[in-house]
Short mmCIF file of C-alpha atoms and ligand atoms in Angstrom, two decimals:
data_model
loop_
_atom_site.label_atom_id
_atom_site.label_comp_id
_atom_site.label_asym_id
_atom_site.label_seq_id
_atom_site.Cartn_x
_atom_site.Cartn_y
_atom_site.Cartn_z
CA UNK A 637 -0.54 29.19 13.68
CA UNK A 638 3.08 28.42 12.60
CA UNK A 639 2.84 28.04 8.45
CA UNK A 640 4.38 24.69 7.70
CA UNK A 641 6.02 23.47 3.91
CA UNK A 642 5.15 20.64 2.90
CA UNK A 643 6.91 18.21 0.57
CA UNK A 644 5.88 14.57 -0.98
CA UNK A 645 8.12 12.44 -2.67
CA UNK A 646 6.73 9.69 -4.92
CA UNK A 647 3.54 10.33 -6.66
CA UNK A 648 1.92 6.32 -7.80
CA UNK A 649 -1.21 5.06 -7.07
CA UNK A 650 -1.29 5.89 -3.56
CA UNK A 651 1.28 9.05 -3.27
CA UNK A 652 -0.77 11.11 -5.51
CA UNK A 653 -4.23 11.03 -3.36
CA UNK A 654 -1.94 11.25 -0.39
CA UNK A 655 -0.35 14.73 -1.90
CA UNK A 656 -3.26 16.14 -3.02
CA UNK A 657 -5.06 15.92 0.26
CA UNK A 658 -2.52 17.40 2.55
CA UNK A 659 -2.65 20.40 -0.80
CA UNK A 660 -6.85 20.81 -0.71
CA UNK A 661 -7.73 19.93 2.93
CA UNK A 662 -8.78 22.08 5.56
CA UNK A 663 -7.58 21.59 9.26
CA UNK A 664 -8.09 23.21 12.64
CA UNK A 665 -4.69 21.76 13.78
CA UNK A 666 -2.44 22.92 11.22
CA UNK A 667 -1.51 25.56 8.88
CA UNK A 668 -0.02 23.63 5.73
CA UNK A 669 0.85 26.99 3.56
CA UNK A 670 2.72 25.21 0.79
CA UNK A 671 3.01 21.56 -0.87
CA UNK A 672 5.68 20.34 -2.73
CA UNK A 673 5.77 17.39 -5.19
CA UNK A 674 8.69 15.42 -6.36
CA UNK A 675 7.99 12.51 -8.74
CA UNK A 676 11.37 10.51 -10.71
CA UNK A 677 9.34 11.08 -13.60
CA UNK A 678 8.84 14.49 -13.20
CA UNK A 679 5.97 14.87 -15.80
CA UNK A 680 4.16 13.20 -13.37
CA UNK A 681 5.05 16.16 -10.56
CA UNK A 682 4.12 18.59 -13.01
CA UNK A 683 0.89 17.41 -13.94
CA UNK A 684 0.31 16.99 -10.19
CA UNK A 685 1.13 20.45 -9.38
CA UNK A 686 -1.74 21.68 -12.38
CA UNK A 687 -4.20 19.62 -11.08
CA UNK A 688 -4.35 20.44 -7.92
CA UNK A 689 -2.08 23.95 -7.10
CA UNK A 690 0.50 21.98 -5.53
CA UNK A 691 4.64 23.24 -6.08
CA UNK A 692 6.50 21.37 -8.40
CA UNK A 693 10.02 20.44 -6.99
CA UNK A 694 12.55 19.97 -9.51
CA UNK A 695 15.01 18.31 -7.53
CA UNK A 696 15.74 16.35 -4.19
CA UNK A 697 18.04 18.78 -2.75
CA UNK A 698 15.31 21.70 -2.81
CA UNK A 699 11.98 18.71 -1.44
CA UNK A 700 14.52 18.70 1.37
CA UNK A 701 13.99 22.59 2.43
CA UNK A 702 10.55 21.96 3.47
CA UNK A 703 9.57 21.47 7.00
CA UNK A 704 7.72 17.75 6.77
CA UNK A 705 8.75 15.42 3.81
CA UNK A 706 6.27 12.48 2.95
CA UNK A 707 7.74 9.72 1.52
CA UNK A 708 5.42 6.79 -0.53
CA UNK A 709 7.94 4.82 -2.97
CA UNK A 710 7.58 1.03 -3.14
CA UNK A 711 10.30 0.11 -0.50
CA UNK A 712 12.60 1.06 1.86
CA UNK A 713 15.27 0.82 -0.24
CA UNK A 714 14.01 3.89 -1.92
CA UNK A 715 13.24 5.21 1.07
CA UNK A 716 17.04 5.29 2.33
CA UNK A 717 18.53 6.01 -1.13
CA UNK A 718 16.80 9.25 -0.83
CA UNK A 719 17.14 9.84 2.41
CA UNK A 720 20.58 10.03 2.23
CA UNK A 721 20.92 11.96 -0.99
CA UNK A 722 18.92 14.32 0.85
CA UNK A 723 20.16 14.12 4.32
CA UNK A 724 22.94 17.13 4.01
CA UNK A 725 20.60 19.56 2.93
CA UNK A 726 17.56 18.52 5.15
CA UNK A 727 17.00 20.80 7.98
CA UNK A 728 16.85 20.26 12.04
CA UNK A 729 13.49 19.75 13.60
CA UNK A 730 12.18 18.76 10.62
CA UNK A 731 9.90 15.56 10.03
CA UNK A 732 9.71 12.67 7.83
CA UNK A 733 6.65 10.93 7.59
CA UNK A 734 7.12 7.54 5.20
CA UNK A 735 4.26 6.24 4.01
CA UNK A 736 5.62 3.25 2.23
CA UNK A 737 4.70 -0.27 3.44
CA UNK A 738 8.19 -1.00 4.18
CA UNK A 739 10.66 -2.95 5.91
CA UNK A 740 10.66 -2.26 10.25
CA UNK A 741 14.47 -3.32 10.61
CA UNK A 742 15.41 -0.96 7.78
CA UNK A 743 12.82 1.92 8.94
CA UNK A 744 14.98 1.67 11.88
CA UNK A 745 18.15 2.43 10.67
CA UNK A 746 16.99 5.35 8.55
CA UNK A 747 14.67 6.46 11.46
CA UNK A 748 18.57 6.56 13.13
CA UNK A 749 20.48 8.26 10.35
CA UNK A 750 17.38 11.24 9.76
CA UNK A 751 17.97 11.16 13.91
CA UNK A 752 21.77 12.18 13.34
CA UNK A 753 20.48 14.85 10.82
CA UNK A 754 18.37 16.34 13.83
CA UNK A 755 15.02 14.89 11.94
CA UNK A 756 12.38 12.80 13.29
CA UNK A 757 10.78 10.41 11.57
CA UNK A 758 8.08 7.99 11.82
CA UNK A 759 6.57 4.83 9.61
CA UNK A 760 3.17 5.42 8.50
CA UNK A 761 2.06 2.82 5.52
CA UNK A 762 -1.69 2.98 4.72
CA UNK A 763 -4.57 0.83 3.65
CA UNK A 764 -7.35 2.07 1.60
CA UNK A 765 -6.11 1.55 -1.94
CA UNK A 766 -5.99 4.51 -4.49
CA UNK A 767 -9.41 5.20 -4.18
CA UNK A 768 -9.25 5.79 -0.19
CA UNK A 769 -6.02 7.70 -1.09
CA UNK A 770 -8.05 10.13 -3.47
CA UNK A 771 -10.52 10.42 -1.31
CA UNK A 772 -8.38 11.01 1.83
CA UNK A 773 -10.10 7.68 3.26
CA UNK A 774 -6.87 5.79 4.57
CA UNK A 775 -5.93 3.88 7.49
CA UNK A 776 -2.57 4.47 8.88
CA UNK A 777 -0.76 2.39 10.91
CA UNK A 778 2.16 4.76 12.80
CA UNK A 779 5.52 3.53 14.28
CA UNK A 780 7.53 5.98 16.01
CA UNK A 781 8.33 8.30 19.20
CA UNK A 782 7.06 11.43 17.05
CA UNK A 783 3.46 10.24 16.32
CA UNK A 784 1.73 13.04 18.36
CA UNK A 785 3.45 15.79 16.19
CA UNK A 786 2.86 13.70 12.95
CA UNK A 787 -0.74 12.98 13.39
CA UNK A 788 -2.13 16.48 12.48
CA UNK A 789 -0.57 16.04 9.44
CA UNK A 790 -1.37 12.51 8.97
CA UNK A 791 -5.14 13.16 9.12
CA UNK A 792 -5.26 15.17 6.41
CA UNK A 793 -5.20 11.88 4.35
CA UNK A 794 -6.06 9.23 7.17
CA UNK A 795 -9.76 10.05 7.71
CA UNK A 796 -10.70 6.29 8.13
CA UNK A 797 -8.11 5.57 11.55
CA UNK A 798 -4.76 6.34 12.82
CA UNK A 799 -3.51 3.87 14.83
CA UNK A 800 -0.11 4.49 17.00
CA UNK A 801 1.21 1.05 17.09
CA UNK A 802 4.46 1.41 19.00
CA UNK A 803 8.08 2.25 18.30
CA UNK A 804 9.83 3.45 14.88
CA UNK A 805 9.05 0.29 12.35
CA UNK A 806 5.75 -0.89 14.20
CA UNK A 807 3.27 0.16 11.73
CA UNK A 808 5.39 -1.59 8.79
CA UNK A 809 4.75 -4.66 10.91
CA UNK A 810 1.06 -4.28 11.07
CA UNK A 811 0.93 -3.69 7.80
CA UNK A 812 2.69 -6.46 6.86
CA UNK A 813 0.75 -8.78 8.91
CA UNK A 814 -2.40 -6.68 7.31
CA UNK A 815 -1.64 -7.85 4.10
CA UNK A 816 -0.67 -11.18 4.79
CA UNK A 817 -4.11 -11.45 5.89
CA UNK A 818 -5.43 -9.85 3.08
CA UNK A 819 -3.78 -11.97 0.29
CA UNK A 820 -4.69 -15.11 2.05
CA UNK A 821 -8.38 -13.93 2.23
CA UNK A 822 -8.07 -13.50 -1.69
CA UNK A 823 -6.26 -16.70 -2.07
CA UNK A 824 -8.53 -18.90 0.10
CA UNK A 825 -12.00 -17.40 -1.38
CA UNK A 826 -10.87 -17.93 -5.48
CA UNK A 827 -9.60 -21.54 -4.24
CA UNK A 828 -13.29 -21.87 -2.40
CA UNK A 829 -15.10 -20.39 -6.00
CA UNK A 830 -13.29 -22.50 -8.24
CA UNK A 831 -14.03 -25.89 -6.27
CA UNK A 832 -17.66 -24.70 -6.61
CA UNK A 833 -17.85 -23.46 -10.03
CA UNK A 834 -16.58 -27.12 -10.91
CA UNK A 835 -19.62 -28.47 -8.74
CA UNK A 836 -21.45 -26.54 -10.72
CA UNK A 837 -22.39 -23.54 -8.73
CA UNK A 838 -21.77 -20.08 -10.32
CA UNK A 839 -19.63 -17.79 -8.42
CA UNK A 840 -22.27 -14.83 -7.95
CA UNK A 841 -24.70 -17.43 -6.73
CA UNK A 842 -22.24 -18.65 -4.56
CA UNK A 843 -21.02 -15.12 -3.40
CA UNK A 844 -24.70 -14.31 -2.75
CA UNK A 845 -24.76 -16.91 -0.12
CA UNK A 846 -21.24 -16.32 1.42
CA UNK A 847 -21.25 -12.66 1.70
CA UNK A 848 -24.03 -13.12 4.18
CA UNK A 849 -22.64 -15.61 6.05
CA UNK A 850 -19.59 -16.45 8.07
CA UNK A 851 -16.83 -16.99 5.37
CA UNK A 852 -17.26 -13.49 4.04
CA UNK A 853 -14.25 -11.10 3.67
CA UNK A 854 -13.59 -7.45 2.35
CA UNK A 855 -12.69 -10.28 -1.05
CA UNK A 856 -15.51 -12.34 -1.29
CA UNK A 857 -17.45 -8.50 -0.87
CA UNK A 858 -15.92 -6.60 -2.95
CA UNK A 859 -12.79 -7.57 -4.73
CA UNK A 860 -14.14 -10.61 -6.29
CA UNK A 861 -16.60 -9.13 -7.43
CA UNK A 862 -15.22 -5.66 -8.85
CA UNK A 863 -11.77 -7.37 -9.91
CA UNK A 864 -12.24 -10.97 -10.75
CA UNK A 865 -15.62 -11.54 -11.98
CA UNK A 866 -15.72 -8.60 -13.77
CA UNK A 867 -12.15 -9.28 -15.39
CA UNK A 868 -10.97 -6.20 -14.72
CA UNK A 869 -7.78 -7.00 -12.91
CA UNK A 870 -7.30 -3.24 -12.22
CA UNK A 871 -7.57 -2.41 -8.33
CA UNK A 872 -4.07 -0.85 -8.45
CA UNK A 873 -2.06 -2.67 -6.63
CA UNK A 874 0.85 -4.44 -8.12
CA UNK A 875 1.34 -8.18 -7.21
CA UNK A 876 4.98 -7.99 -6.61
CA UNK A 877 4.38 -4.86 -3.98
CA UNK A 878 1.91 -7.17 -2.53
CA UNK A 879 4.16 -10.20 -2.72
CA UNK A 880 7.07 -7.70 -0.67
CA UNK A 881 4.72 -6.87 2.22
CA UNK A 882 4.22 -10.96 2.62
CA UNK A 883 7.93 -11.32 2.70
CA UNK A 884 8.55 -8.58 4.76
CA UNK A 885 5.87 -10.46 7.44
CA UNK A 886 7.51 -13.38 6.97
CA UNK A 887 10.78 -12.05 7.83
CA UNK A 888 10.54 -9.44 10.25
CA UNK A 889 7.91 -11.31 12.04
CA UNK A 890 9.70 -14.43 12.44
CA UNK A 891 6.93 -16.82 11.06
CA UNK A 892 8.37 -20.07 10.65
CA UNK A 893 8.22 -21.99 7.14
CA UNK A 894 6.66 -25.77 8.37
CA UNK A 895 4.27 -27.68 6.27
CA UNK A 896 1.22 -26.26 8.19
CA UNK A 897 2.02 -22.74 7.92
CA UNK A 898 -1.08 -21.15 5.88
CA UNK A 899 0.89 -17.99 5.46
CA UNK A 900 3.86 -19.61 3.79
CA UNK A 901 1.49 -21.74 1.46
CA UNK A 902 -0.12 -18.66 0.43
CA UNK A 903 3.44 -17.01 -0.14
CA UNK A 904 4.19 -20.08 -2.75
CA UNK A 905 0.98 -19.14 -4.96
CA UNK A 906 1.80 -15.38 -4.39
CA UNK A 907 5.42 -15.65 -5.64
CA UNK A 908 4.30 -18.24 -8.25
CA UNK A 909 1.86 -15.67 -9.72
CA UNK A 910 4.09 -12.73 -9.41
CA UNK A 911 6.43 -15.02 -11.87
CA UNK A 912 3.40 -16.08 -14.01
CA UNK A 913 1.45 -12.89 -14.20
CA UNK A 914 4.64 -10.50 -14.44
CA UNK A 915 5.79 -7.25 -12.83
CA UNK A 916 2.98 -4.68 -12.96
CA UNK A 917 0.05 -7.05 -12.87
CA UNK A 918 -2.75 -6.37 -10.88
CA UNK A 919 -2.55 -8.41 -6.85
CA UNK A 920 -6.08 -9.80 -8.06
CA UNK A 921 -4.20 -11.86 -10.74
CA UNK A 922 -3.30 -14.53 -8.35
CA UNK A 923 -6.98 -15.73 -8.87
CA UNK A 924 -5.75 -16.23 -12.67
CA UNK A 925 -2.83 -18.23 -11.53
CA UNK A 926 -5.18 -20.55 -9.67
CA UNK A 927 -7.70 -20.43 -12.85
CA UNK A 928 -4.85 -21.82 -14.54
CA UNK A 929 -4.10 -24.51 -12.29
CA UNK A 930 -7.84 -25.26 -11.80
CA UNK A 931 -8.70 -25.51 -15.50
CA UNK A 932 -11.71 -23.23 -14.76
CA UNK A 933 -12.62 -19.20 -14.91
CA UNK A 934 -14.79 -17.56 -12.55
CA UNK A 935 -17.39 -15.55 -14.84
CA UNK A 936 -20.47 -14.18 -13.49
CA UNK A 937 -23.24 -17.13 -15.23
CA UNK A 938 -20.56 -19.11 -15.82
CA UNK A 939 -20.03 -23.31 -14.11
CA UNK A 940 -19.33 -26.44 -15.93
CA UNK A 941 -22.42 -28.70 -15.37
CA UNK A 942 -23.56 -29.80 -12.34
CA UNK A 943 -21.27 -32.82 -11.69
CA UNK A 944 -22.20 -34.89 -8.88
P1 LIG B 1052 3.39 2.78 -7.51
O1 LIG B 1052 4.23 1.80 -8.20
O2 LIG B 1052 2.07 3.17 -8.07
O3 LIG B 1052 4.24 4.14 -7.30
C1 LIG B 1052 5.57 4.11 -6.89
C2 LIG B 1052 6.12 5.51 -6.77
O4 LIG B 1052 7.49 5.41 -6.38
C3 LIG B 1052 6.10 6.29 -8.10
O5 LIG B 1052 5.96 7.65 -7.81
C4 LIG B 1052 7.50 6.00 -8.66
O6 LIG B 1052 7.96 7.01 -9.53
C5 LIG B 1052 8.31 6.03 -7.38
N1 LIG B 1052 9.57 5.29 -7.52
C6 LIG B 1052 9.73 3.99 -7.88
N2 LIG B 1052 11.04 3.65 -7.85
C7 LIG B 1052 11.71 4.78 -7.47
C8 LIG B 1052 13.08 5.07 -7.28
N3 LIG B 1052 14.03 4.14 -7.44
N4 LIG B 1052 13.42 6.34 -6.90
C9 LIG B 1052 12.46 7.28 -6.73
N5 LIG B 1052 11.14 7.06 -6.89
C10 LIG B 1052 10.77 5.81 -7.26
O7 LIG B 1052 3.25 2.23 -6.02
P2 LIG B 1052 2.05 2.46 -4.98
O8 LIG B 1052 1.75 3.90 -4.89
O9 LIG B 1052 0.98 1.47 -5.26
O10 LIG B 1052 2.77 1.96 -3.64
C11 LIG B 1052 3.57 2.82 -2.84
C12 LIG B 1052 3.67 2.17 -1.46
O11 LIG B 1052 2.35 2.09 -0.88
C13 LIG B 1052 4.22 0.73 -1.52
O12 LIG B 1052 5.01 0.50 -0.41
C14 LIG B 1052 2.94 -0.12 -1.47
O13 LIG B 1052 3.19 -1.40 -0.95
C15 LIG B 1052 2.06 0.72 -0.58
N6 LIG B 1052 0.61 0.54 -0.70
C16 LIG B 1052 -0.01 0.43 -1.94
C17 LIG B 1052 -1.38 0.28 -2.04
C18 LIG B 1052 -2.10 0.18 -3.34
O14 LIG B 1052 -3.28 -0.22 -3.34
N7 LIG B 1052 -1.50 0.52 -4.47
C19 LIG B 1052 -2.22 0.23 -0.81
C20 LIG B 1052 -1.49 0.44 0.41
C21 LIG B 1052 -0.14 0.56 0.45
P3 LIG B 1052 7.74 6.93 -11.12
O15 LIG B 1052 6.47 7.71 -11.39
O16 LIG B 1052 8.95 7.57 -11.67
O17 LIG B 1052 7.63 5.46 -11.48
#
């Protein structure tokens, strides 16, 4: 089998997993002889490349000698910065496989420029969270004409699914719409809590009753519990990421702003709690945001006396 190199650019909450299971998987398919890392903070590489036996890559212009580059940075506007830094030194044939949720319309365009470059590229973004990216547990949702000769490599850290779902920028567009989804579960079941914790029912009692019964959600299952009633506030994913995929629906997807749009009445408490809660907080803080507003907290034991 042909020896392929390996390089992954961007090592956060979800890159890192995603690195170190294309480095420590085994696969009939492919023969992955070397793994790169690049990281902006390059202690972060390093430390990457002890933990696991992975190549630390010092700068862009070397990442781009290797023969598939995996990309997971927070947008696509740091996809394309470094794609073009790298794009004199990348070589022909080879494959870019970005793993950011990002933006279809812009995937596009550097889907065209990596094209003039002799690359191919497709979108992959993932679900899963940083746990399912350690674990090598993801779904990935794949735009692009090259998916056939991406997916080998893809399910060395997709184990879950790997969807194709059309042309370059496609899976960005799931994803978005995944995540739109997503937030508004979150949003709709701490709005739900709240009204009954001022009734006077206790969110775990509550939750006990939902989660076997229709209104249940990956949120009211786990994330609620875990994140919110715990306090923890720690899944790892950062509101305003969370708040970009929304946008990114709402725009690419065309979804119209009127008065009964759930989505867009979601958006409002997501970009008020991205102001509220800061850059870097946790996407579970929105349910503070609407503790504020509600005058309440959902603790486990905790409701106001029965009121009716
Ligand atoms: P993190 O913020 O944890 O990591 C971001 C990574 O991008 C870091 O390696 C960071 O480097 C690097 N980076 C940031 N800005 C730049 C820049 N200007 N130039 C070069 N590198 C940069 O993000 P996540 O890993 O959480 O998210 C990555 C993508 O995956 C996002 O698109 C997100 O929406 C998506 N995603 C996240 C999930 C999650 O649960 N966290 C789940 C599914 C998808 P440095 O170390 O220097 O900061």
């Amino acid at each position: 089998m042909q020896p392929y190199s390996v390089c992954c650019i961007g090592l956060g909450a979800m890159g890192w997993g995603i690195a170190k299971n294309l480095a420590l998987r085994q696969s009939s398919e492919i023969n992955i002889a070397s793994v790169g890392v690049w990281n902006r903070t390059p202690c972060v590489a390093q430390e990457h490349a002890k933990a696991f036996g992975t190549r630390y890559v010092d700068t862009l212009t070397e990442a781009a000698a290797a023969d598939v580059i995996v990309t997971c940075l927070p947008t696509s506007l740091e996809v394309a910065d470094i794609a073009s830094t790298m794009r004199p030194h990348l070589r022909t044939g080879s494959l870019w496989i970005d793993c950011t949720s990002g933006e279809p319309e812009m995937t596009g365009q550097i889907s065209k420029l990596l094209s003039e470059a002799g690359v191919d590229m497709v979108d992959s973004p993932v679900s899963g969270g940083p746990e399912g990216s350690l674990a090598g547990n993801l779904t990935a949702m794949v735009g692009g004409a090259s998916f056939a000769r991406a997916q080998p490599f893809i399910s060395m850290f997709a184990n879950r699914k790997i969807v194709h779902c059309g042309g370059i920028g496609s899976g960005n567009a799931v994803k978005a719409a995944n995540n739109c989804l997503n937030a508004a579960h979150l949003v709709l079941a701490g709005e739900a809590l709240l009204a009954l914790a001022k009734f006077g029912v206790q969110p775990e009692v509550a939750l006990e009753a939902i989660n076997t019964s229709s209104g249940r959600s990956l949120q009211t299952e786990v994330r609620i519990p875990t994140e919110v009633l715990s306090r923890r506030f720690d899944y790892g994913f950062k509101i305003e990421l969370m708040l970009k995929d929304v946008n990114t629906a709402v725009r690419s997807l065309k979804m119209q702003d009127d008065r009964d749009s759930l989505i867009h009445a979601m958006r409002r408490v997501l970009e008020a709690s991205t102001e509220e809660q800061g850059l870097g907080a946790d996407y579970t803080c929105v349910v503070k945001t609407l503790e504020n507003r509600a005058g309440v907290e959902l603790h486990p034991g905790v409701a106001p006396a029965f009121q009716a």
